[in-house]
Tab-separated table of N, CA and C in Angstrom:
chain	number	residue	atom	x	y	z
Q	163	UNK	N	40.578	5.900	-24.712
Q	163	UNK	CA	40.524	4.456	-24.863
Q	163	UNK	C	40.390	4.135	-26.347
Q	164	UNK	N	41.110	3.146	-26.831
Q	164	UNK	CA	41.061	2.782	-28.236
Q	164	UNK	C	39.739	2.089	-28.566
Q	165	UNK	N	39.468	2.020	-29.861
Q	165	UNK	CA	38.244	1.364	-30.323
Q	165	UNK	C	38.229	-0.096	-29.887
Q	166	UNK	N	39.388	-0.729	-29.902
Q	166	UNK	CA	39.490	-2.132	-29.475
Q	166	UNK	C	39.142	-2.273	-28.000
Q	167	UNK	N	39.621	-1.348	-27.159
Q	167	UNK	CA	39.331	-1.387	-25.726
Q	167	UNK	C	37.857	-1.199	-25.456
Q	168	UNK	N	37.231	-0.294	-26.220
Q	168	UNK	CA	35.791	-0.076	-26.054
Q	168	UNK	C	35.012	-1.328	-26.415
Q	169	UNK	N	35.413	-1.960	-27.501
Q	169	UNK	CA	34.720	-3.161	-27.959
Q	169	UNK	C	34.850	-4.283	-26.935
Q	170	UNK	N	36.032	-4.428	-26.350
Q	170	UNK	CA	36.247	-5.489	-25.369
Q	170	UNK	C	35.416	-5.259	-24.112
Q	171	UNK	N	35.353	-4.011	-23.625
Q	171	UNK	CA	34.562	-3.750	-22.425
Q	171	UNK	C	33.080	-3.928	-22.712
Q	172	UNK	N	32.642	-3.547	-23.918
Q	172	UNK	CA	31.248	-3.761	-24.300
Q	172	UNK	C	30.910	-5.231	-24.394
Q	173	UNK	N	31.814	-5.999	-25.003
Q	173	UNK	CA	31.599	-7.443	-25.104
Q	173	UNK	C	31.565	-8.093	-23.732
Q	174	UNK	N	32.451	-7.675	-22.849
Q	174	UNK	CA	32.479	-8.227	-21.500
Q	174	UNK	C	31.172	-7.915	-20.775
Q	175	UNK	N	30.743	-6.659	-20.838
Q	175	UNK	CA	29.516	-6.252	-20.156
Q	175	UNK	C	28.312	-7.031	-20.674
Q	176	UNK	N	28.135	-7.053	-21.989
Q	176	UNK	CA	26.966	-7.742	-22.545
Q	176	UNK	C	27.088	-9.255	-22.412
Q	177	UNK	N	28.295	-9.780	-22.390
Q	177	UNK	CA	28.483	-11.213	-22.143
Q	177	UNK	C	28.026	-11.605	-20.745
Q	178	UNK	N	28.424	-10.817	-19.760
Q	178	UNK	CA	27.992	-11.067	-18.379
Q	178	UNK	C	26.475	-10.908	-18.264
Q	179	UNK	N	25.925	-9.922	-18.960
Q	179	UNK	CA	24.469	-9.723	-18.953
Q	179	UNK	C	23.750	-10.934	-19.535
Q	180	UNK	N	24.271	-11.490	-20.620
Q	180	UNK	CA	23.648	-12.669	-21.241
Q	180	UNK	C	23.742	-13.880	-20.316
Q	181	UNK	N	24.864	-14.024	-19.632
Q	181	UNK	CA	25.005	-15.132	-18.677
Q	181	UNK	C	23.976	-14.986	-17.558
Q	182	UNK	N	23.799	-13.771	-17.057
Q	182	UNK	CA	22.825	-13.543	-15.982
Q	182	UNK	C	21.410	-13.838	-16.461
Q	183	UNK	N	21.057	-13.393	-17.672
Q	183	UNK	CA	19.716	-13.680	-18.202
Q	183	UNK	C	19.514	-15.180	-18.419
Q	184	UNK	N	20.535	-15.836	-18.961
Q	184	UNK	CA	20.436	-17.280	-19.164
Q	184	UNK	C	20.247	-18.021	-17.846
Q	185	UNK	N	20.975	-17.591	-16.827
Q	185	UNK	CA	20.834	-18.193	-15.501
Q	185	UNK	C	19.436	-17.966	-14.960
Q	186	UNK	N	18.921	-16.772	-15.147
Q	186	UNK	CA	17.572	-16.439	-14.683
Q	186	UNK	C	16.520	-17.323	-15.361
Q	187	UNK	N	16.640	-17.479	-16.681
Q	187	UNK	CA	15.690	-18.332	-17.399
Q	187	UNK	C	15.830	-19.797	-17.008
Q	188	UNK	N	17.051	-20.248	-16.761
Q	188	UNK	CA	17.260	-21.623	-16.301
Q	188	UNK	C	16.601	-21.843	-14.946
Q	189	UNK	N	16.770	-20.890	-14.029
Q	189	UNK	CA	16.143	-21.000	-12.711
Q	189	UNK	C	14.618	-20.991	-12.819
Q	190	UNK	N	14.094	-20.262	-13.796
Q	190	UNK	CA	12.646	-20.278	-14.032
Q	190	UNK	C	12.193	-21.655	-14.506
Q	191	UNK	N	12.940	-22.249	-15.418
Q	191	UNK	CA	12.608	-23.584	-15.922
Q	191	UNK	C	12.674	-24.645	-14.828
Q	192	UNK	N	13.555	-24.427	-13.855
Q	192	UNK	CA	13.686	-25.375	-12.746
Q	192	UNK	C	12.726	-25.048	-11.608
Q	193	UNK	N	11.828	-24.083	-11.819
Q	193	UNK	CA	10.836	-23.639	-10.830
Q	193	UNK	C	11.471	-23.147	-9.530
Q	194	UNK	N	12.624	-22.514	-9.651
Q	194	UNK	CA	13.283	-21.929	-8.488
Q	194	UNK	C	12.950	-20.445	-8.385
Q	195	UNK	N	12.829	-19.771	-9.528
Q	195	UNK	CA	12.537	-18.336	-9.592
Q	195	UNK	C	11.361	-18.126	-10.537
Q	196	UNK	N	10.504	-17.159	-10.223
Q	196	UNK	CA	9.395	-16.801	-11.105
Q	196	UNK	C	9.822	-15.622	-11.963
Q	197	UNK	N	10.192	-15.888	-13.231
Q	197	UNK	CA	10.692	-14.847	-14.127
Q	197	UNK	C	9.609	-13.826	-14.444
Q	198	UNK	N	8.355	-14.236	-14.477
Q	198	UNK	CA	7.283	-13.290	-14.781
Q	198	UNK	C	7.243	-12.175	-13.741
Q	199	UNK	N	7.412	-12.532	-12.493
Q	199	UNK	CA	7.473	-11.533	-11.427
Q	199	UNK	C	8.652	-10.600	-11.658
Q	200	UNK	N	9.799	-11.176	-11.986
Q	200	UNK	CA	11.011	-10.389	-12.198
Q	200	UNK	C	10.809	-9.368	-13.320
Q	201	UNK	N	10.302	-9.814	-14.468
Q	201	UNK	CA	10.120	-8.902	-15.597
Q	201	UNK	C	9.015	-7.890	-15.351
Q	202	UNK	N	7.984	-8.272	-14.634
Q	202	UNK	CA	6.888	-7.344	-14.341
Q	202	UNK	C	7.371	-6.196	-13.466
Q	203	UNK	N	8.213	-6.481	-12.490
Q	203	UNK	CA	8.633	-5.459	-11.547
Q	203	UNK	C	9.996	-4.839	-11.830
Q	204	UNK	N	10.824	-5.521	-12.594
Q	204	UNK	CA	12.188	-5.024	-12.782
Q	204	UNK	C	12.556	-4.748	-14.238
Q	205	UNK	N	11.558	-4.591	-15.118
Q	205	UNK	CA	11.867	-4.309	-16.513
Q	205	UNK	C	12.673	-3.017	-16.695
Q	206	UNK	N	12.504	-1.964	-15.872
Q	206	UNK	CA	13.321	-0.765	-16.092
Q	206	UNK	C	14.822	-0.989	-15.884
Q	207	UNK	N	15.185	-2.056	-15.220
Q	207	UNK	CA	16.601	-2.321	-15.006
Q	207	UNK	C	17.313	-2.623	-16.331
Q	208	UNK	N	16.573	-3.057	-17.347
Q	208	UNK	CA	17.179	-3.248	-18.665
Q	208	UNK	C	17.581	-1.896	-19.257
Q	209	UNK	N	16.800	-0.870	-18.998
Q	209	UNK	CA	17.148	0.487	-19.428
Q	209	UNK	C	18.403	0.945	-18.684
Q	210	UNK	N	18.466	0.657	-17.396
Q	210	UNK	CA	19.649	1.007	-16.605
Q	210	UNK	C	20.882	0.285	-17.155
Q	211	UNK	N	20.737	-0.985	-17.539
Q	211	UNK	CA	21.860	-1.737	-18.113
Q	211	UNK	C	22.387	-1.085	-19.386
Q	212	UNK	N	21.482	-0.597	-20.224
Q	212	UNK	CA	21.907	0.090	-21.446
Q	212	UNK	C	22.697	1.350	-21.088
Q	213	UNK	N	22.218	2.096	-20.092
Q	213	UNK	CA	22.933	3.286	-19.647
Q	213	UNK	C	24.302	2.964	-19.083
Q	214	UNK	N	24.390	1.905	-18.292
Q	214	UNK	CA	25.675	1.490	-17.734
Q	214	UNK	C	26.617	1.068	-18.852
Q	215	UNK	N	26.090	0.411	-19.868
Q	215	UNK	CA	26.907	0.028	-21.013
Q	215	UNK	C	27.489	1.260	-21.687
Q	216	UNK	N	26.694	2.305	-21.833
Q	216	UNK	CA	27.191	3.560	-22.420
Q	216	UNK	C	28.286	4.161	-21.540
Q	217	UNK	N	28.097	4.107	-20.233
Q	217	UNK	CA	29.101	4.661	-19.320
Q	217	UNK	C	30.407	3.876	-19.392
Q	218	UNK	N	30.321	2.557	-19.425
Q	218	UNK	CA	31.526	1.729	-19.461
Q	218	UNK	C	32.281	1.851	-20.775
Q	219	UNK	N	31.558	1.998	-21.866
Q	219	UNK	CA	32.219	2.100	-23.164
Q	219	UNK	C	32.670	3.526	-23.451
Q	220	UNK	N	32.251	4.463	-22.590
Q	220	UNK	CA	32.602	5.877	-22.721
Q	220	UNK	C	32.182	6.473	-24.048
Q	221	UNK	N	31.143	5.889	-24.654
Q	221	UNK	CA	30.617	6.458	-25.888
Q	221	UNK	C	29.993	7.805	-25.618
Q	222	UNK	N	29.211	7.857	-24.553
Q	222	UNK	CA	28.489	9.085	-24.246
Q	222	UNK	C	28.251	9.138	-22.748
Q	223	UNK	N	29.091	9.888	-22.048
Q	223	UNK	CA	28.964	9.975	-20.596
Q	223	UNK	C	27.606	10.548	-20.210
Q	224	UNK	N	27.254	11.685	-20.780
Q	224	UNK	CA	25.980	12.319	-20.413
Q	224	UNK	C	24.796	11.479	-20.855
Q	225	UNK	N	24.878	10.917	-22.052
Q	225	UNK	CA	23.790	10.057	-22.524
Q	225	UNK	C	23.599	8.853	-21.613
Q	226	UNK	N	24.708	8.251	-21.192
Q	226	UNK	CA	24.634	7.112	-20.272
Q	226	UNK	C	24.020	7.494	-18.944
Q	227	UNK	N	24.407	8.673	-18.425
Q	227	UNK	CA	23.827	9.130	-17.154
Q	227	UNK	C	22.329	9.376	-17.276
Q	228	UNK	N	21.909	9.955	-18.395
Q	228	UNK	CA	20.468	10.197	-18.584
Q	228	UNK	C	19.697	8.888	-18.668
Q	229	UNK	N	20.240	7.928	-19.389
Q	229	UNK	CA	19.554	6.640	-19.525
Q	229	UNK	C	19.447	5.959	-18.160
Q	230	UNK	N	20.512	5.991	-17.374
Q	230	UNK	CA	20.479	5.397	-16.036
Q	230	UNK	C	19.462	6.120	-15.162
Q	231	UNK	N	19.454	7.448	-15.208
Q	231	UNK	CA	18.514	8.233	-14.400
Q	231	UNK	C	17.072	7.902	-14.736
Q	232	UNK	N	16.761	7.867	-16.020
Q	232	UNK	CA	15.390	7.554	-16.431
Q	232	UNK	C	15.029	6.127	-16.032
Q	233	UNK	N	15.960	5.187	-16.201
Q	233	UNK	CA	15.701	3.803	-15.799
Q	233	UNK	C	15.449	3.669	-14.303
Q	234	UNK	N	16.242	4.380	-13.497
Q	234	UNK	CA	16.042	4.321	-12.045
Q	234	UNK	C	14.725	4.978	-11.638
Q	235	UNK	N	14.358	6.072	-12.311
Q	235	UNK	CA	13.066	6.714	-12.028
Q	235	UNK	C	11.924	5.744	-12.364
Q	236	UNK	N	12.007	5.101	-13.529
Q	236	UNK	CA	10.966	4.135	-13.908
Q	236	UNK	C	10.902	2.974	-12.925
Q	237	UNK	N	12.057	2.521	-12.444
Q	237	UNK	CA	12.073	1.426	-11.468
Q	237	UNK	C	11.418	1.852	-10.163
Q	238	UNK	N	11.731	3.057	-9.693
Q	238	UNK	CA	11.124	3.559	-8.453
Q	238	UNK	C	9.614	3.666	-8.596
Q	239	UNK	N	9.161	4.107	-9.755
Q	239	UNK	CA	7.718	4.239	-9.985
Q	239	UNK	C	7.062	2.863	-10.106
Q	240	UNK	N	7.710	1.948	-10.815
Q	240	UNK	CA	7.155	0.605	-10.993
Q	240	UNK	C	7.009	-0.117	-9.652
Q	241	UNK	N	7.993	0.041	-8.787
Q	241	UNK	CA	7.940	-0.608	-7.477
Q	241	UNK	C	7.151	0.204	-6.449
Q	242	UNK	N	6.821	1.438	-6.786
Q	242	UNK	CA	6.082	2.285	-5.850
Q	242	UNK	C	6.921	2.723	-4.661
Q	243	UNK	N	8.229	2.838	-4.872
Q	243	UNK	CA	9.109	3.265	-3.779
Q	243	UNK	C	8.748	4.674	-3.330
Q	244	UNK	N	8.756	4.890	-2.036
Q	244	UNK	CA	8.461	6.196	-1.428
Q	244	UNK	C	7.098	6.730	-1.850
Q	245	UNK	N	6.193	5.834	-2.257
Q	245	UNK	CA	4.861	6.251	-2.678
Q	245	UNK	C	4.823	6.899	-4.053
Q	246	UNK	N	5.890	6.711	-4.847
Q	246	UNK	CA	5.946	7.324	-6.169
Q	246	UNK	C	5.068	6.585	-7.161
Q	247	UNK	N	4.369	7.360	-7.976
Q	247	UNK	CA	3.602	6.833	-9.106
Q	247	UNK	C	3.948	7.695	-10.314
Q	248	UNK	N	3.507	7.265	-11.495
Q	248	UNK	CA	3.730	8.095	-12.679
Q	248	UNK	C	3.044	9.445	-12.495
Q	249	UNK	N	1.902	9.415	-11.872
Q	249	UNK	CA	1.094	10.626	-11.702
Q	249	UNK	C	1.752	11.651	-10.785
Q	250	UNK	N	2.365	11.214	-9.692
Q	250	UNK	CA	2.900	12.184	-8.732
Q	250	UNK	C	4.413	12.397	-8.839
Q	251	UNK	N	5.106	11.656	-9.705
Q	251	UNK	CA	6.567	11.766	-9.707
Q	251	UNK	C	7.153	12.407	-10.955
Q	252	UNK	N	6.340	12.706	-11.960
Q	252	UNK	CA	6.928	13.295	-13.159
Q	252	UNK	C	7.587	14.650	-12.884
Q	253	UNK	N	7.101	15.464	-11.912
Q	253	UNK	CA	7.858	16.691	-11.624
Q	253	UNK	C	9.271	16.404	-11.116
Q	254	UNK	N	9.442	15.291	-10.405
Q	254	UNK	CA	10.767	14.899	-9.929
Q	254	UNK	C	11.699	14.638	-11.116
Q	255	UNK	N	11.171	13.994	-12.144
Q	255	UNK	CA	11.968	13.743	-13.344
Q	255	UNK	C	12.366	15.061	-14.007
Q	256	UNK	N	11.439	16.014	-14.071
Q	256	UNK	CA	11.762	17.321	-14.639
Q	256	UNK	C	12.863	18.020	-13.837
Q	257	UNK	N	12.812	17.896	-12.517
Q	257	UNK	CA	13.850	18.495	-11.670
Q	257	UNK	C	15.205	17.869	-11.970
Q	258	UNK	N	15.263	16.541	-12.095
Q	258	UNK	CA	16.525	15.873	-12.410
Q	258	UNK	C	17.051	16.292	-13.776
Q	259	UNK	N	16.173	16.374	-14.751
Q	259	UNK	CA	16.591	16.782	-16.092
Q	259	UNK	C	17.145	18.204	-16.057
Q	260	UNK	N	16.428	19.115	-15.410
Q	260	UNK	CA	16.896	20.492	-15.305
Q	260	UNK	C	18.214	20.602	-14.560
Q	261	UNK	N	18.341	19.886	-13.460
Q	261	UNK	CA	19.586	19.914	-12.686
Q	261	UNK	C	20.747	19.374	-13.519
Q	262	UNK	N	20.496	18.340	-14.285
Q	262	UNK	CA	21.538	17.792	-15.152
Q	262	UNK	C	21.965	18.780	-16.226
Q	263	UNK	N	21.008	19.508	-16.782
Q	263	UNK	CA	21.337	20.506	-17.794
Q	263	UNK	C	22.180	21.637	-17.202
Q	264	UNK	N	21.808	22.086	-16.006
Q	264	UNK	CA	22.569	23.153	-15.332
Q	264	UNK	C	23.976	22.656	-15.008
Q	265	UNK	N	24.085	21.460	-14.459
Q	265	UNK	CA	25.384	20.891	-14.114
Q	265	UNK	C	26.262	20.768	-15.352
Q	266	UNK	N	25.680	20.292	-16.442
Q	266	UNK	CA	26.457	20.132	-17.671
Q	266	UNK	C	26.950	21.478	-18.185
Q	267	UNK	N	26.124	22.510	-18.102
Q	267	UNK	CA	26.564	23.819	-18.585
Q	267	UNK	C	27.721	24.346	-17.744
Q	268	UNK	N	27.671	24.154	-16.411
Q	268	UNK	CA	28.780	24.575	-15.558
Q	268	UNK	C	30.055	23.803	-15.886
Q	269	UNK	N	29.934	22.518	-16.115
Q	269	UNK	CA	31.105	21.698	-16.442
Q	269	UNK	C	31.679	22.110	-17.789
Q	270	UNK	N	30.815	22.380	-18.789
Q	270	UNK	CA	31.297	22.801	-20.103
Q	270	UNK	C	32.021	24.136	-20.028
Q	271	UNK	N	31.481	25.086	-19.249
Q	271	UNK	CA	32.141	26.388	-19.089
Q	271	UNK	C	33.492	26.209	-18.409
Q	272	UNK	N	33.548	25.385	-17.390
Q	272	UNK	CA	34.805	25.126	-16.679
Q	272	UNK	C	35.831	24.500	-17.609
Q	273	UNK	N	35.413	23.572	-18.436
Q	273	UNK	CA	36.327	22.929	-19.388
Q	273	UNK	C	36.866	23.940	-20.390
Q	274	UNK	N	35.968	24.803	-20.903
Q	274	UNK	CA	36.401	25.814	-21.869
Q	274	UNK	C	37.441	26.741	-21.252
Q	275	UNK	N	37.216	27.152	-20.013
Q	275	UNK	CA	38.184	28.030	-19.338
Q	275	UNK	C	39.529	27.335	-19.180
Q	276	UNK	N	39.491	26.069	-18.803
Q	276	UNK	CA	40.733	25.309	-18.627
Q	276	UNK	C	41.475	25.188	-19.946
Q	277	UNK	N	40.760	24.899	-21.026
Q	277	UNK	CA	41.390	24.766	-22.342
Q	277	UNK	C	41.976	26.108	-22.767
Q	278	UNK	N	41.236	27.192	-22.554
Q	278	UNK	CA	41.739	28.518	-22.929
Q	278	UNK	C	42.970	28.884	-22.109
Q	279	UNK	N	42.973	28.565	-20.821
Q	279	UNK	CA	44.138	28.850	-19.985
Q	279	UNK	C	45.350	28.037	-20.432
Q	280	UNK	N	45.112	26.768	-20.782
Q	280	UNK	CA	46.212	25.923	-21.259
Q	280	UNK	C	46.775	26.458	-22.570
Q	281	UNK	N	45.902	26.931	-23.455
Q	281	UNK	CA	46.365	27.509	-24.718
Q	281	UNK	C	47.172	28.770	-24.455
Q	282	UNK	N	46.726	29.602	-23.524
Q	282	UNK	CA	47.436	30.831	-23.188
Q	282	UNK	C	48.810	30.536	-22.625
Q	283	UNK	N	48.929	29.525	-21.801
Q	283	UNK	CA	50.226	29.141	-21.229
Q	283	UNK	C	51.166	28.646	-22.318
Q	284	UNK	N	50.618	27.855	-23.245
Q	284	UNK	CA	51.441	27.300	-24.315
Q	284	UNK	C	51.970	28.421	-25.199
Q	285	UNK	N	51.130	29.375	-25.548
Q	285	UNK	CA	51.550	30.484	-26.397
Q	285	UNK	C	52.532	31.374	-25.634
Q	286	UNK	N	52.271	31.636	-24.350
Q	286	UNK	CA	53.147	32.486	-23.540
Q	286	UNK	C	54.488	31.841	-23.248
Q	287	UNK	N	54.545	30.520	-23.237
Q	287	UNK	CA	55.776	29.801	-22.943
Q	287	UNK	C	56.734	29.772	-24.122
Q	288	UNK	N	56.225	29.994	-25.301
Q	288	UNK	CA	57.087	29.947	-26.486
Q	288	UNK	C	57.991	31.182	-26.510
Q	289	UNK	N	59.209	30.930	-26.888
Q	289	UNK	CA	60.160	32.032	-27.025
Q	289	UNK	C	60.357	32.299	-28.496
Q	290	UNK	N	60.015	33.503	-28.896
Q	290	UNK	CA	60.205	33.851	-30.300
Q	290	UNK	C	61.555	34.495	-30.469
Q	291	UNK	N	62.238	34.210	-31.592
Q	291	UNK	CA	63.579	34.743	-31.822
Q	291	UNK	C	63.557	36.228	-32.105
């Protein structure tokens, strides 16, 4: 994707995010929604938004996935989903981090093999005089 395409998708994403935040604050001013409740319980979703922005702009696939993972873990802990707290769930985060590292190493090895095979085919396909 060209630099221009990345910039446009980033602008679109953050533009929609700003519209959503503005709408949320407007609803708070009209006493329809309690923004304090929203920010108290859903602040990790801003971390998830940053990760999604990285994924959409393709700046850093792995970095975006890590940011989303950490944001979702923080959200689960903040809301107490499945009885998770900071105290009892940090091993779960370590498991996700380790699994991601293992997965990335397998993907990197697979990519290297594919690139080496493609190079071998290209060299073998050439006819020397």
